[in-house]
Coordinates of C-alpha atoms in Angstrom, one line a residue:
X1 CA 28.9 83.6 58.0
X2 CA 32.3 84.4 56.2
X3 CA 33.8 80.8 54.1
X4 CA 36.6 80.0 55.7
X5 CA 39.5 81.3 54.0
X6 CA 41.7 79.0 51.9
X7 CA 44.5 77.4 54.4
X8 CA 42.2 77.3 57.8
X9 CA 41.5 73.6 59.1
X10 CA 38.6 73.6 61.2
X11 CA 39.0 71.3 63.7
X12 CA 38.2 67.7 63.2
X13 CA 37.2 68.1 59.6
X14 CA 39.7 65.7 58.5
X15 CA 38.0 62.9 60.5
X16 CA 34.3 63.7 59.4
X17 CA 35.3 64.3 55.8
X18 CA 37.2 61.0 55.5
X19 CA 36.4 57.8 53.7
X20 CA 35.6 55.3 56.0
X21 CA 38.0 52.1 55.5
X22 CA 36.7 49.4 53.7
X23 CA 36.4 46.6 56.5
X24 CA 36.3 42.8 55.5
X25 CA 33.2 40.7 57.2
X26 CA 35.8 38.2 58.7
X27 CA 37.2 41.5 60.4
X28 CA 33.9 42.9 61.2
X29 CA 32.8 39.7 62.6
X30 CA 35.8 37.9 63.9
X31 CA 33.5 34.6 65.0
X32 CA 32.1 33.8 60.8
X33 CA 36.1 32.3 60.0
X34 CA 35.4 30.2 63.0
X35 CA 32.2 28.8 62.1
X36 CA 33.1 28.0 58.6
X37 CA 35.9 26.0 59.5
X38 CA 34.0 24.7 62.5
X39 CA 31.9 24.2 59.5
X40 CA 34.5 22.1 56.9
X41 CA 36.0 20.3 60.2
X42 CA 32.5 18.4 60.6
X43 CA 32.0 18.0 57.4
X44 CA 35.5 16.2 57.1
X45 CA 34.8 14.1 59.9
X46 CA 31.3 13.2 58.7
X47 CA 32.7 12.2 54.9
X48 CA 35.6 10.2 57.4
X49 CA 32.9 7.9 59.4
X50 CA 31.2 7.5 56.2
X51 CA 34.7 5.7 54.8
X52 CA 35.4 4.0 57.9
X53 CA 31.8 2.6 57.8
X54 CA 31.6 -1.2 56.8
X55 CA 29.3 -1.7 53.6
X56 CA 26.2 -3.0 54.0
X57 CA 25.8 -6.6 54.2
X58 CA 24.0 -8.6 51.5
X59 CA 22.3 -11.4 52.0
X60 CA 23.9 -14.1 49.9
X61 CA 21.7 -14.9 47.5
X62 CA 19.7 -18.5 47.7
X63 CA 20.5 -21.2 44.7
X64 CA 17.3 -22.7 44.0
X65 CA 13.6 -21.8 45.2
X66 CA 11.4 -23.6 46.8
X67 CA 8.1 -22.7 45.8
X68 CA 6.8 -22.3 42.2
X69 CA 6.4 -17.9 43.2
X70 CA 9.4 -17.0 44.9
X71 CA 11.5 -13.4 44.2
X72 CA 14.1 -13.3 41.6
X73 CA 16.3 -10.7 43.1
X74 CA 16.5 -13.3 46.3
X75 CA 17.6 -16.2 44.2
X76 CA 21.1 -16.6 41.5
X77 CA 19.9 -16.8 38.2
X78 CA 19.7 -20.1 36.8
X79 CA 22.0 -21.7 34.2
X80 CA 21.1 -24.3 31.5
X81 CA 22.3 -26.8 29.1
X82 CA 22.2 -25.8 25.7
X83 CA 20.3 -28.6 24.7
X84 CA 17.8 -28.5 27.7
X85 CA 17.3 -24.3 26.9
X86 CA 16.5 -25.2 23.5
X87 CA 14.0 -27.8 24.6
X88 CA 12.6 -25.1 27.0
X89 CA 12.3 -22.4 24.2
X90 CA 10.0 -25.4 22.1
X91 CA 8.0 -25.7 25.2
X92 CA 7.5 -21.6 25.7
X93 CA 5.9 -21.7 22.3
X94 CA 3.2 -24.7 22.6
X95 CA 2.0 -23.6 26.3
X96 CA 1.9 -19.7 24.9
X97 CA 0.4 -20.5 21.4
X98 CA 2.7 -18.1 19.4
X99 CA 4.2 -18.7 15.9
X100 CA 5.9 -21.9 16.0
X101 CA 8.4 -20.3 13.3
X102 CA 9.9 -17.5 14.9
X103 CA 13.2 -16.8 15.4
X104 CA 16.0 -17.7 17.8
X105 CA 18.2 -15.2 19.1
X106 CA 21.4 -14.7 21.6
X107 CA 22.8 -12.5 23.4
X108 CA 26.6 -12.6 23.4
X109 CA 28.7 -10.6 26.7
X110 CA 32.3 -10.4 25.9
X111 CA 35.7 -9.8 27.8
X112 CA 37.7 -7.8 25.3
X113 CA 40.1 -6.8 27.8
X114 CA 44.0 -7.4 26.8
X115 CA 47.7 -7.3 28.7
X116 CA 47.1 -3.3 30.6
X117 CA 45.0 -1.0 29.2
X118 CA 44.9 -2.7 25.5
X119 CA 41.5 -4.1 24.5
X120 CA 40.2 -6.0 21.6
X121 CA 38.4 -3.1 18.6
X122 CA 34.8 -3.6 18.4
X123 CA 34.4 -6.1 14.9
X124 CA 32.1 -7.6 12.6
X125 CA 32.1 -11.0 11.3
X126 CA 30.4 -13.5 8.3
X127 CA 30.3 -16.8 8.7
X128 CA 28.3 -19.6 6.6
X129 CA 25.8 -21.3 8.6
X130 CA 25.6 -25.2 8.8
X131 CA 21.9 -24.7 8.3
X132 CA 20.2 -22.2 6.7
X133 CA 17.2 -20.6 8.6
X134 CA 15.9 -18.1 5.7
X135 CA 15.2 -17.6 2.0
X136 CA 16.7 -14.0 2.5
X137 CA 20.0 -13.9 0.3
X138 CA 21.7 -10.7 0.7
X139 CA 22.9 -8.0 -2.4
X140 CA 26.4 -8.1 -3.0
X141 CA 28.2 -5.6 -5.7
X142 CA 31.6 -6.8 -7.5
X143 CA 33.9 -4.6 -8.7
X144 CA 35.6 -5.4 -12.0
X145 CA 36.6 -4.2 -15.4
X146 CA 37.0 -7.0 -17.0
X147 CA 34.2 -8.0 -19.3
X148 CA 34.4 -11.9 -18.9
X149 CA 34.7 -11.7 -15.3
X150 CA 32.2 -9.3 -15.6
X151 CA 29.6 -11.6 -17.1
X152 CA 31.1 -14.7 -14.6
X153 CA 29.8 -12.6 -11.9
X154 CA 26.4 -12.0 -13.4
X155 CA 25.8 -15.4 -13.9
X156 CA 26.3 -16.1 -10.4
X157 CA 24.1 -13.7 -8.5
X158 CA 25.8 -10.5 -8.3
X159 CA 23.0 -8.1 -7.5
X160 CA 25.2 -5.1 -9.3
X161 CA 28.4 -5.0 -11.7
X162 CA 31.1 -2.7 -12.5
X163 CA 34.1 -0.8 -12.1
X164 CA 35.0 2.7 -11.4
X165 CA 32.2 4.6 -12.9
X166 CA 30.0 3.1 -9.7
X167 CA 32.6 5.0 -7.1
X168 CA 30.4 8.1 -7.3
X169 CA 26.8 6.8 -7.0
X170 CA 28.4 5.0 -4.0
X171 CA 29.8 8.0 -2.5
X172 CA 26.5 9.6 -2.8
X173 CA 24.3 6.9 -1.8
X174 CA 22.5 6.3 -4.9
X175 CA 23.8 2.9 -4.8
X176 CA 24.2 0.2 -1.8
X177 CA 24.8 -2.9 -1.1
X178 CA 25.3 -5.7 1.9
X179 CA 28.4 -6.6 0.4
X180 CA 31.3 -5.4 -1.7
X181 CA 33.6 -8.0 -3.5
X182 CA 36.7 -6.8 -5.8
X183 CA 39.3 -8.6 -7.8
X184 CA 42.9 -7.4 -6.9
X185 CA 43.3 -5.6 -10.3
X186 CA 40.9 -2.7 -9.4
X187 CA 41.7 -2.6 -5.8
X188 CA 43.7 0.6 -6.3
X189 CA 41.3 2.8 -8.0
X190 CA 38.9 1.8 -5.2
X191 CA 40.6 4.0 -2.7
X192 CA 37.9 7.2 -2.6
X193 CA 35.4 4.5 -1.0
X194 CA 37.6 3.3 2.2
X195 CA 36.2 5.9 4.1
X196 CA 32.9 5.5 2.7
X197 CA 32.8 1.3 2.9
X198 CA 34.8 1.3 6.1
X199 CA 34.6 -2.5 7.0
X200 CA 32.5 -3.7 4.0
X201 CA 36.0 -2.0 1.9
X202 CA 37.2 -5.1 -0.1
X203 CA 39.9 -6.9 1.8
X204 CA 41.7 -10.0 2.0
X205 CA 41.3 -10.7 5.4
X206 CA 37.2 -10.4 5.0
X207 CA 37.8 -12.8 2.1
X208 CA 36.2 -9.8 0.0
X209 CA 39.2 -9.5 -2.2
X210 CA 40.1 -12.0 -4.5
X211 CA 40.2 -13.5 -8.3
X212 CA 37.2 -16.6 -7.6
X213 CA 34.2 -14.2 -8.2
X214 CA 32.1 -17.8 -7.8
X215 CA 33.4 -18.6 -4.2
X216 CA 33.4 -15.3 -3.1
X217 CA 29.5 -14.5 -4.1
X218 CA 28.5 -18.2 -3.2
X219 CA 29.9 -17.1 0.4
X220 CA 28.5 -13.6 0.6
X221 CA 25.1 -13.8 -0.7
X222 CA 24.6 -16.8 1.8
X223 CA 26.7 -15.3 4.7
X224 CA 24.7 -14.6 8.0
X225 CA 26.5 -11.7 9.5
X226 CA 27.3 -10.2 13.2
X227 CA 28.3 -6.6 14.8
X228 CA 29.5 -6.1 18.5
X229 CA 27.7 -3.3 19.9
X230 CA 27.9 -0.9 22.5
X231 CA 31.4 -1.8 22.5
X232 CA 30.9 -5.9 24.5
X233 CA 27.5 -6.8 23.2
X234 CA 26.8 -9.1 20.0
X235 CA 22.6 -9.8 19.6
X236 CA 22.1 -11.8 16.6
X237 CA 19.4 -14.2 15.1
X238 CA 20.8 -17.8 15.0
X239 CA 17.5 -20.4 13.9
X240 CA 13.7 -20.4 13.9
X241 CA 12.4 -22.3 16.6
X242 CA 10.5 -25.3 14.2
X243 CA 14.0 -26.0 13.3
X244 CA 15.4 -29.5 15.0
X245 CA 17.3 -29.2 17.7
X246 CA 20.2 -30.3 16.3
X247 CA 20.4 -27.7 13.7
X248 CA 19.6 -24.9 16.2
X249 CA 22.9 -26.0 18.4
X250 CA 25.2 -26.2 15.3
X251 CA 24.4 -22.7 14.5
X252 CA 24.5 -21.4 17.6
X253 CA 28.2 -23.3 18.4
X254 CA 29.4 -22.1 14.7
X255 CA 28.9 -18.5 15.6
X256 CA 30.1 -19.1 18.6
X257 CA 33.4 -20.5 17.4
X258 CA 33.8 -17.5 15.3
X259 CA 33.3 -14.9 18.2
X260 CA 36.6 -16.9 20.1
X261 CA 38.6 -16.6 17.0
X262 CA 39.0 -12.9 17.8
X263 CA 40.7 -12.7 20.5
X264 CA 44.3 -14.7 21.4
X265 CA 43.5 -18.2 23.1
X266 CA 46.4 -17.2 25.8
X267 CA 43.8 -15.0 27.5
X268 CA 40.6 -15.5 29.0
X269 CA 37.9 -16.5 26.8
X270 CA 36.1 -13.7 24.9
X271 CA 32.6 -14.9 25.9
X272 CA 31.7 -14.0 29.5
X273 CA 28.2 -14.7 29.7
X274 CA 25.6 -16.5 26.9
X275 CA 21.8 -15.9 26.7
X276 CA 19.1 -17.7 24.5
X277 CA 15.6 -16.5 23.9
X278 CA 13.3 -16.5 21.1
X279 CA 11.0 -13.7 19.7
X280 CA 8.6 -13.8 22.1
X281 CA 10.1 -15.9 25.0
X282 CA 12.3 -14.7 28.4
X283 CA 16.3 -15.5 28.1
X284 CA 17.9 -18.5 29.6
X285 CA 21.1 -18.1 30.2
X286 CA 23.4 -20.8 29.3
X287 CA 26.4 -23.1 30.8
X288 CA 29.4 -22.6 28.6
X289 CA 31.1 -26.2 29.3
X290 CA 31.2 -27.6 26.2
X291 CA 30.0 -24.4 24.3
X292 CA 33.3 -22.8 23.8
X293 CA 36.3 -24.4 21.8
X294 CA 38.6 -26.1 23.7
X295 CA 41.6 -24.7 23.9
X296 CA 45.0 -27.2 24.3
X297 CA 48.1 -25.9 26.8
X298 CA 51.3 -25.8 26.2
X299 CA 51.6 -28.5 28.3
X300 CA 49.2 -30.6 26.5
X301 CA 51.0 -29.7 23.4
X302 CA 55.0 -30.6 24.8
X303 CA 52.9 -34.0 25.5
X304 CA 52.1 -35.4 22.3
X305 CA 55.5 -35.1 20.5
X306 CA 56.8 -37.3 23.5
X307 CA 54.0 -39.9 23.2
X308 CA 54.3 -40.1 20.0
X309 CA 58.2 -41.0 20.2
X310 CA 57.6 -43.5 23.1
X311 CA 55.5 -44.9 20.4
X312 CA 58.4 -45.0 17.7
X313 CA 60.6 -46.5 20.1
X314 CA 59.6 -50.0 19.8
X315 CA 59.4 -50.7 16.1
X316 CA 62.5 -48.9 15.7
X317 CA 64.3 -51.3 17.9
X318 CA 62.3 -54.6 16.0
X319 CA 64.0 -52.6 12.7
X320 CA 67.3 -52.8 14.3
X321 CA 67.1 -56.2 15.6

């Protein structure tokens, strides 16, 4: 057979030699659009019942058990004097036989939530307990270039002594210390270790900065020190259990005291919830009435300046008569 010369169009071979169309599934099967917004329809009204659905109820829980073995999740936890928790921790350790002198810890909550979205920064605190609970006294460096203070500082119990030739062993770790106490002359050349120091940085306001090298060491080397963690949380040692009662409270309401200092006393208090415990005991949580400083009103405070002039009032009339 002769090719078909250039120009003839057989017939029909324009429709068997063309591309067929490209079709889209939703065109090829008109009914799968339908049944995936069928689809999203039920699913929108399943997610709707689900809002519209009352939460489950709990059952309220129960405020004291009955029986000596009862479920804790049924039952509110239990709250306890301070003194009566201390008591309990003393009585843990006779019936369980452990070592009468371990220590007492707590575990501090706190609200650190200001006016909007402002909050209280994480911090760190020292403070001087009323009662000592170990031989441990803690390595403080002092900065100084002076020879006499120098020597002053020595004789009181500074662990390490000098100026700026101990910036770059500091910087790379070949010295450290639990505190860092300067006098205000050498403050300025002590500016490459903010960054390194941080919060232990000398500083007025830590009371780590200042010209009695005596005080300062006599404070730091005794100092029993705190950190709030995971942003709310403060766990510190407070006593050993052998301790007297008495003694164990005082600490516990000096640190305490602190905690509330850093945050204004026109909001709620810092500390939301208080728990005791010793090394090896279970926690008891505690009733803050009488725990936390009290804090006088404004009202309280208009008060007194008006008492105290109903009080003046009489003698000054007897002056004038």
């Amino acid at each position: 057979a002769l090719a078909p010369r250039c120009g003839w169009v057989l017939p029909r071979l324009e429709q068997r030699l063309a591309v067929p169309a490209i079709v889209s599934p939703a065109t090829a099967r008109p009914y799968a659009a339908a049944a995936k917004t069928a689809k999203k329809d039920a699913k929108r009204t399943r997610q709707e019942k689900v809002k519209d659905k009352p939460p489950p109820r709990r059952r309220p829980l129960m405020a004291k058990p009955v029986d000596d073995v009862y479920l804790t999740w049924l039952y509110r936890r239990p709250t306890y004097e301070l003194e009566q928790a201390v008591g309990m921790l003393k009585k843990f350790q006779e019936l369980d036989f452990t070592y009468p002198k371990q220590f007492v810890y707590i575990n501090v909550s706190l609200d650190m939530a200001l006016q909007k979205k402002k909050k209280v920064d994480p911090f760190s605190s020292s403070v001087t307990l009323p009662h000592r609970f170990t031989d441990e006294v803690n390595k403080v460096l002092v900065f100084t270039e002076n020879e006499q203070e120098a020597e002053i500082a020595r004789e009181h119990g500074a662990a390490i002594v000098g100026g700026v030739e101990l910036i770059k062993w500091i910087l790379e770790d070949e010295i450290q210390a639990d505190f860092y106490v300067a006098v205000p002359a050498i403050i300025p050349k002590l500016i490459p270790l903010r960054n390194k120091l941080k919060r232990k940085y000398p500083s007025t306001r830590r009371n780590s900065l200042g010209s009695d090298i005596p005080k300062m060491l006599q404070f730091f080397r005794e100092c029993h020190e705190y950190t709030v963690e995971d942003e709310n949380i403060i766990k510190t040692r407070i006593a050993r259990l052998d301790m007297p009662t008495e003694h164990i409270i005082a600490n516990l309401k000096t640190i305490i005291h602190d905690i509330c200092t850093f945050k204004p006393s026109n909001y709620d208090p810092i500390v939301r919830r208080l728990v005791i415990r010793s090394a090896t005991s279970e926690g008891l949580l505690l009733n803050l009435d009488g725990i936390l400083p009290q804090v006088q009103t404004a009202e309280e405070k208009e008060e007194e300046p008006a008492a105290d002039e109903d009080q003046q009032k009489p003698v000054e009339e007897s002056v004038s008569t």
